Coordinates of C-alpha atoms and ligand atoms in Angstrom, one line a residue:
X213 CA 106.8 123.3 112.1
X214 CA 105.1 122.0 109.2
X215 CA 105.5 118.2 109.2
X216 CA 102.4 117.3 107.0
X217 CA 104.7 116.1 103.7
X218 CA 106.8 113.4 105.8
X219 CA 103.9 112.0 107.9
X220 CA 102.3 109.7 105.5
X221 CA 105.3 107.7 104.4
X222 CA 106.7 107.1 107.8
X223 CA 103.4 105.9 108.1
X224 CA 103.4 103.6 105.0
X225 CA 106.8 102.5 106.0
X226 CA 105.6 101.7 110.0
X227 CA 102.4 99.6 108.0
X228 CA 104.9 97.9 106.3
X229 CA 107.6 97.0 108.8
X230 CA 104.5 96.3 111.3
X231 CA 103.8 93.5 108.4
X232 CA 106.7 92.3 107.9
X233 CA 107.5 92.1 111.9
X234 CA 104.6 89.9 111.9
X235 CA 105.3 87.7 109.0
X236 CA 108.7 86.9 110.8
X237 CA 107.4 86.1 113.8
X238 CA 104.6 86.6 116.1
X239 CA 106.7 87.6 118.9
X240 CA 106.5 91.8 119.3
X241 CA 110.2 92.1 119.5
X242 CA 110.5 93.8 116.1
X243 CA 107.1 95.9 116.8
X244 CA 108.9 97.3 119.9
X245 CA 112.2 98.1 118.1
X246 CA 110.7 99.8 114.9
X247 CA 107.5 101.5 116.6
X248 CA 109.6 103.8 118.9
X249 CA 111.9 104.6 116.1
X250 CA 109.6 105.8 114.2
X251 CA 107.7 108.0 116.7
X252 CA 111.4 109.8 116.9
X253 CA 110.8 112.1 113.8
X254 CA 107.2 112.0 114.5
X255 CA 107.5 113.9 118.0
X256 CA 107.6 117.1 116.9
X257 CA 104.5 117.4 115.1
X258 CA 102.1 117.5 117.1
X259 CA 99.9 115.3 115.0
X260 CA 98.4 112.2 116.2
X261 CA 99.9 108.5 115.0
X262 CA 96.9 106.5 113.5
X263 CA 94.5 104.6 115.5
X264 CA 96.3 101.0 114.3
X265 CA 99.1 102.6 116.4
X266 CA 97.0 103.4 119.6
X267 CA 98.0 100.7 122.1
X268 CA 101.3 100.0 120.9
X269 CA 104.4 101.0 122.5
X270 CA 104.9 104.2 120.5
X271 CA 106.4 106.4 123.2
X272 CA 110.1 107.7 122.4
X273 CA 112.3 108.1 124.7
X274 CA 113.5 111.7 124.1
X275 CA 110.0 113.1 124.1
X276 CA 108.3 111.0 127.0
X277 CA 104.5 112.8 126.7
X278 CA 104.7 112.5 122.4
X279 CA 102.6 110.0 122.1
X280 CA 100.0 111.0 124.8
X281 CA 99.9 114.8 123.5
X282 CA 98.9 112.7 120.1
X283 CA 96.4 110.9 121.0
X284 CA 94.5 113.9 122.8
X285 CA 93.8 115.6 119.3
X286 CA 92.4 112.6 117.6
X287 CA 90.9 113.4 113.2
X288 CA 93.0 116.6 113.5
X289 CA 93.3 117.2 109.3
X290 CA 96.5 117.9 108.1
X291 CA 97.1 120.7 106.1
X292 CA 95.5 123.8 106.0
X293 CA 91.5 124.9 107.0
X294 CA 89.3 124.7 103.4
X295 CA 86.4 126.1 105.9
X296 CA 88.8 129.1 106.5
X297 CA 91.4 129.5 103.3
X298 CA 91.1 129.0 99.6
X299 CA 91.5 125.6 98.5
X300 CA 91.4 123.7 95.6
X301 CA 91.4 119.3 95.0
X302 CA 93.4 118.4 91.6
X303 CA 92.8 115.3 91.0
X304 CA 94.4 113.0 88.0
X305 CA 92.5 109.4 86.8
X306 CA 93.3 106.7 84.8
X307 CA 97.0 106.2 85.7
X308 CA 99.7 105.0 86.6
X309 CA 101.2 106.0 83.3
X310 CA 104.4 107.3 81.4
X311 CA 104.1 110.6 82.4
X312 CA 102.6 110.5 86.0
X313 CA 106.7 110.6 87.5
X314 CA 107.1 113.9 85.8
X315 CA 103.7 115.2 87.1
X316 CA 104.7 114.2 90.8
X317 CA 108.3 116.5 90.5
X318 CA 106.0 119.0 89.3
X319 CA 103.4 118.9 92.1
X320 CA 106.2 118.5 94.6
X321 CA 108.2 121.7 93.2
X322 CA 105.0 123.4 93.9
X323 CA 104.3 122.0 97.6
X324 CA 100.8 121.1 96.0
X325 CA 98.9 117.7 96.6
X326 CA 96.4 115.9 94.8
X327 CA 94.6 113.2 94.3
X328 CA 95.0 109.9 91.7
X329 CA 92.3 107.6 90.5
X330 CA 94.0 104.7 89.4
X331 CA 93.2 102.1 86.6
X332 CA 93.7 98.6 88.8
X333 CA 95.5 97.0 86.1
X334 CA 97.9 99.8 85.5
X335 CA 98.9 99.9 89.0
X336 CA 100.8 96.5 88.6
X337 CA 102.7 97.8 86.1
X338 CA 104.1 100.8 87.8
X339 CA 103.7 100.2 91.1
X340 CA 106.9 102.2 92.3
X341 CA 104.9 105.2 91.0
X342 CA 101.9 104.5 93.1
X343 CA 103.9 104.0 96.6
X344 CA 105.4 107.1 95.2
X345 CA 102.3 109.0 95.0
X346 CA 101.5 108.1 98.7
X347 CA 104.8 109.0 99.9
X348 CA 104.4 112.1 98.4
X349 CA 101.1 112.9 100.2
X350 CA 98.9 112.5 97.4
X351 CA 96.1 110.4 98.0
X352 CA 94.8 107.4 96.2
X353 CA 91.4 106.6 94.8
X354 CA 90.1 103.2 93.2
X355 CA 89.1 104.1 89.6
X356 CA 87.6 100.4 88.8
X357 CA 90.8 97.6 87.7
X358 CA 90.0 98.1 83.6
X359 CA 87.5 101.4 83.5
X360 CA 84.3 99.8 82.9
X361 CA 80.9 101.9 83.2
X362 CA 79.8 100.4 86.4
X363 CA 76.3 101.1 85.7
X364 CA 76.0 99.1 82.8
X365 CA 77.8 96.1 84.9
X366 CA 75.8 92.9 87.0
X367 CA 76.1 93.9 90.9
X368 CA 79.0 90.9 91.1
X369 CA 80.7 92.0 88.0
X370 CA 81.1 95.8 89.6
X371 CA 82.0 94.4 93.2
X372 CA 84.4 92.1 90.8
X373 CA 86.3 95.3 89.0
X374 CA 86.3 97.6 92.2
X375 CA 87.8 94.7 94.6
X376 CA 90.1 93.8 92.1
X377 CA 91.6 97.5 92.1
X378 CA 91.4 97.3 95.7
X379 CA 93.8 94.6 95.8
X380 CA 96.2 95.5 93.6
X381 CA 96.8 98.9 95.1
X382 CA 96.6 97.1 98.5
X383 CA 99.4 95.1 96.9
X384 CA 101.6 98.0 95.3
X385 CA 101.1 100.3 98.4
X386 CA 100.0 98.2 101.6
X387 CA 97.3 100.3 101.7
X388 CA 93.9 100.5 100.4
X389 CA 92.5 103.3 99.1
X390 CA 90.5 105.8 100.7
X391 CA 88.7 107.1 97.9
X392 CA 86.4 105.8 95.1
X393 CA 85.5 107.4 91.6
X394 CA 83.5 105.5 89.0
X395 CA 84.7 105.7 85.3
X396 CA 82.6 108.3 83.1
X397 CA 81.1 109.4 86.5
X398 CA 78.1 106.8 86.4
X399 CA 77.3 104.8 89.3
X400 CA 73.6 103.2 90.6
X401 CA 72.9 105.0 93.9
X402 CA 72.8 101.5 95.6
X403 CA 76.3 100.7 94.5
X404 CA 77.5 104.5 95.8
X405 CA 75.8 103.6 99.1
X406 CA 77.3 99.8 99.1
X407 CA 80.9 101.5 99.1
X408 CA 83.2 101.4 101.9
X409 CA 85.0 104.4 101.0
X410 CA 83.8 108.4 99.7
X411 CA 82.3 108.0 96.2
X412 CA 84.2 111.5 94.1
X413 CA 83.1 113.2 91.5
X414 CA 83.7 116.3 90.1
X415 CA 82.8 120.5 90.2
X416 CA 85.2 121.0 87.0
X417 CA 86.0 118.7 84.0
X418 CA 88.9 120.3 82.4
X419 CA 87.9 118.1 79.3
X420 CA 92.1 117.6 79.0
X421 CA 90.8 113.7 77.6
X422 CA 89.1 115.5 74.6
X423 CA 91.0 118.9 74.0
X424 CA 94.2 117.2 74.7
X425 CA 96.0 120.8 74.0
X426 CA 97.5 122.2 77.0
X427 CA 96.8 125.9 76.3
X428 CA 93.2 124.8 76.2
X429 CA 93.3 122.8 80.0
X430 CA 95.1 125.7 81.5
X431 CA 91.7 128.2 79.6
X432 CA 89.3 125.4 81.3
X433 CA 91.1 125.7 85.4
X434 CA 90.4 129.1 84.9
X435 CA 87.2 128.6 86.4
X436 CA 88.4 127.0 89.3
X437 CA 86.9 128.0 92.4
X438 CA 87.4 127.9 96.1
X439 CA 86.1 124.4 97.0
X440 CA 86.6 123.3 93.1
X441 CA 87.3 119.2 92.8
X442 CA 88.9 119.5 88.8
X443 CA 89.1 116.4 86.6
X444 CA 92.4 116.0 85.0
X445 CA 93.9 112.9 83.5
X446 CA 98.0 112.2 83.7
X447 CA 97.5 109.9 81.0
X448 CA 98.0 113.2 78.6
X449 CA 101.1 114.5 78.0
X450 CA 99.7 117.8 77.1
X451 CA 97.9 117.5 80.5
X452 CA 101.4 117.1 82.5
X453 CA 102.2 120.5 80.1
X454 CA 99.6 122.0 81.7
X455 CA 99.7 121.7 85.3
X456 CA 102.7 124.3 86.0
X457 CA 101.0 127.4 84.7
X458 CA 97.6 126.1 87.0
X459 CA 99.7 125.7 89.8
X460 CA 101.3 129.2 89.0
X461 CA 97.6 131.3 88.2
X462 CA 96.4 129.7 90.9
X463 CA 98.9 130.2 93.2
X464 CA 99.1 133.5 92.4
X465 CA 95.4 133.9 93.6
X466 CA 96.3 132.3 97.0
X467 CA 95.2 129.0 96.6
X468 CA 96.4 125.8 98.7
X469 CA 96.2 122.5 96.7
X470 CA 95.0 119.8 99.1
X471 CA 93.6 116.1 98.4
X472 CA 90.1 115.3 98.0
X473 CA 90.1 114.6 101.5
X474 CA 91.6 117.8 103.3
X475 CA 89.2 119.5 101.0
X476 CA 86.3 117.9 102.1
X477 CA 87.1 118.0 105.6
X478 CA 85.6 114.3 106.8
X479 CA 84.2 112.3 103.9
X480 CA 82.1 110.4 104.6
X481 CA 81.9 105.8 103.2
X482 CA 79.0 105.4 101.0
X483 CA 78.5 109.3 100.1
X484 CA 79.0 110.9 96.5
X485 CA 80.8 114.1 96.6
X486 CA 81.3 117.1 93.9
X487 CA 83.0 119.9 95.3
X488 CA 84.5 120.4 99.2
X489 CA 84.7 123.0 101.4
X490 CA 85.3 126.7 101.0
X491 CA 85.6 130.2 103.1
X492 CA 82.4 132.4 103.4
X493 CA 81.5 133.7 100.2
X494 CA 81.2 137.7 101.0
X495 CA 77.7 139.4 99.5
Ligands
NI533 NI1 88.5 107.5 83.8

């Protein structure tokens, strides 16, 4: 049983009933109705709750030794083994936009996740599309709140843009995010270092932002490999245009389409990243 797609919003939704319970009142009596409830569907999986959950009374009732099995396989990745199979990171920056709703039905038709650098100020305005994007086991990067060249910024005014992003996803979502990629892909190494969350790059720039034709992005992902993080931007409508015949060629090929994270097994805070993991190259 594969029960990687409905993990993370039961998860969101248990953040965000845990919140709420609190905001209520401090007693636990809401914690101890909603935290079993949710372990129900959970059971099953085999996958361990997250540590915020360790401690709490997550046992359900129908599956007494649930929530000890989970907690014996503790940073078990979901989704498949990059080490072992061919996988691939697309990931999408500078949304929320118009067209990032129709690029989620298409990633979701597909089974495929990915991963979305947002623009903090964009995330206000659509922030149904961002808690969409979790729920749909994408994961979320902070892509600065109004795409400024950290580089060129003061060390306060760079904290300033990435902290503001922080909080508005934190906002949208309940959730900050877990990965970071500076605009135009320049960052001071001390700022990379002073992050509390992966720094991404990129092994592939599809160069959708300046081709803006999608025959032409689909021609650039042909050179995808296994281990491949490719920058895309769903800001493009001809970029949305493109993504079903990648999924398709690459699909083809046997590739699994997993976020930045499952491809790079445990990122690390603080490290800069441009490609992820991939099976034994044969000689
Ligand atoms: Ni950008």
């Amino acid at each position: 049983m594969y029960c990687g797609p409905m993990l993370r919003p039961l998860r969101i939704l248990a953040g965000w009933l845990e919140t709420m319970a609190s905001m209520v009142s401090r007693s636990t009596v809401l914690r101890f109705l909603v935290v079993p409830a949710l372990a129900l569907p959970l059971a099953g999986c085999g996958v361990p709750l997250s540590a915020h959950w360790q401690g709490l009374p997550a046992k359900a009732p129908s599956e007494p030794g649930a929530a000890a099995e989970s907690q014996d396989a503790p940073g078990a990745q979901e989704g498949p083994d990059c080490a072992e199979v061919k996988c691939v990171a697309l990931t999408f920056d500078d949304g929320p936009g118009p067209y990032t709703e129709s690029l989620l039905d298409v990633l979701d038709k597909h089974n495929a996740k990915a991963s979305f650098f947002l623009i903090g100020k964009d995330v206000a305005k659509y922030p149904d599309i961002v808690r969409e994007e979790l729920a749909s086991g994408h994961e979320i990067g902070n892509h600065t709140w109004s795409h400024q060249d950290l580089a060129k910024l003061s060390p306060a005014a760079a904290e300033r843009e990435l902290s503001k992003a922080d909080e508005a996803i934190k906002k949208a979502t309940g959730t900050a995010p877990t990965l970071m990629r500076p605009p135009y892909g320049t960052i001071t190494e001390s700022l990379t270092k002073a992050q509390p969350v992966p720094v991404v790059m990129w092994s592939d720039d599809t160069l959708d932002w300046k081709t803006r034709n999608a025959k032409k992005t689909v021609k650039a992902a042909e050179d995808i490999k296994p281990g491949s993080i490719v920058l895309m931007h769903d800001i493009h409508k001809s970029t949305i245009a493109a993504v079903p015949k990648i999924l398709e060629d690459l699909g083809a090929q046997g590739y699994h389409f997993v976020t930045v994270s499952q491809l790079i097994g445990e990122p690390k805070p603080g490290v800069g990243y441009k490609t992820g993991q991939h099976p034994p190259t044969k000689d």
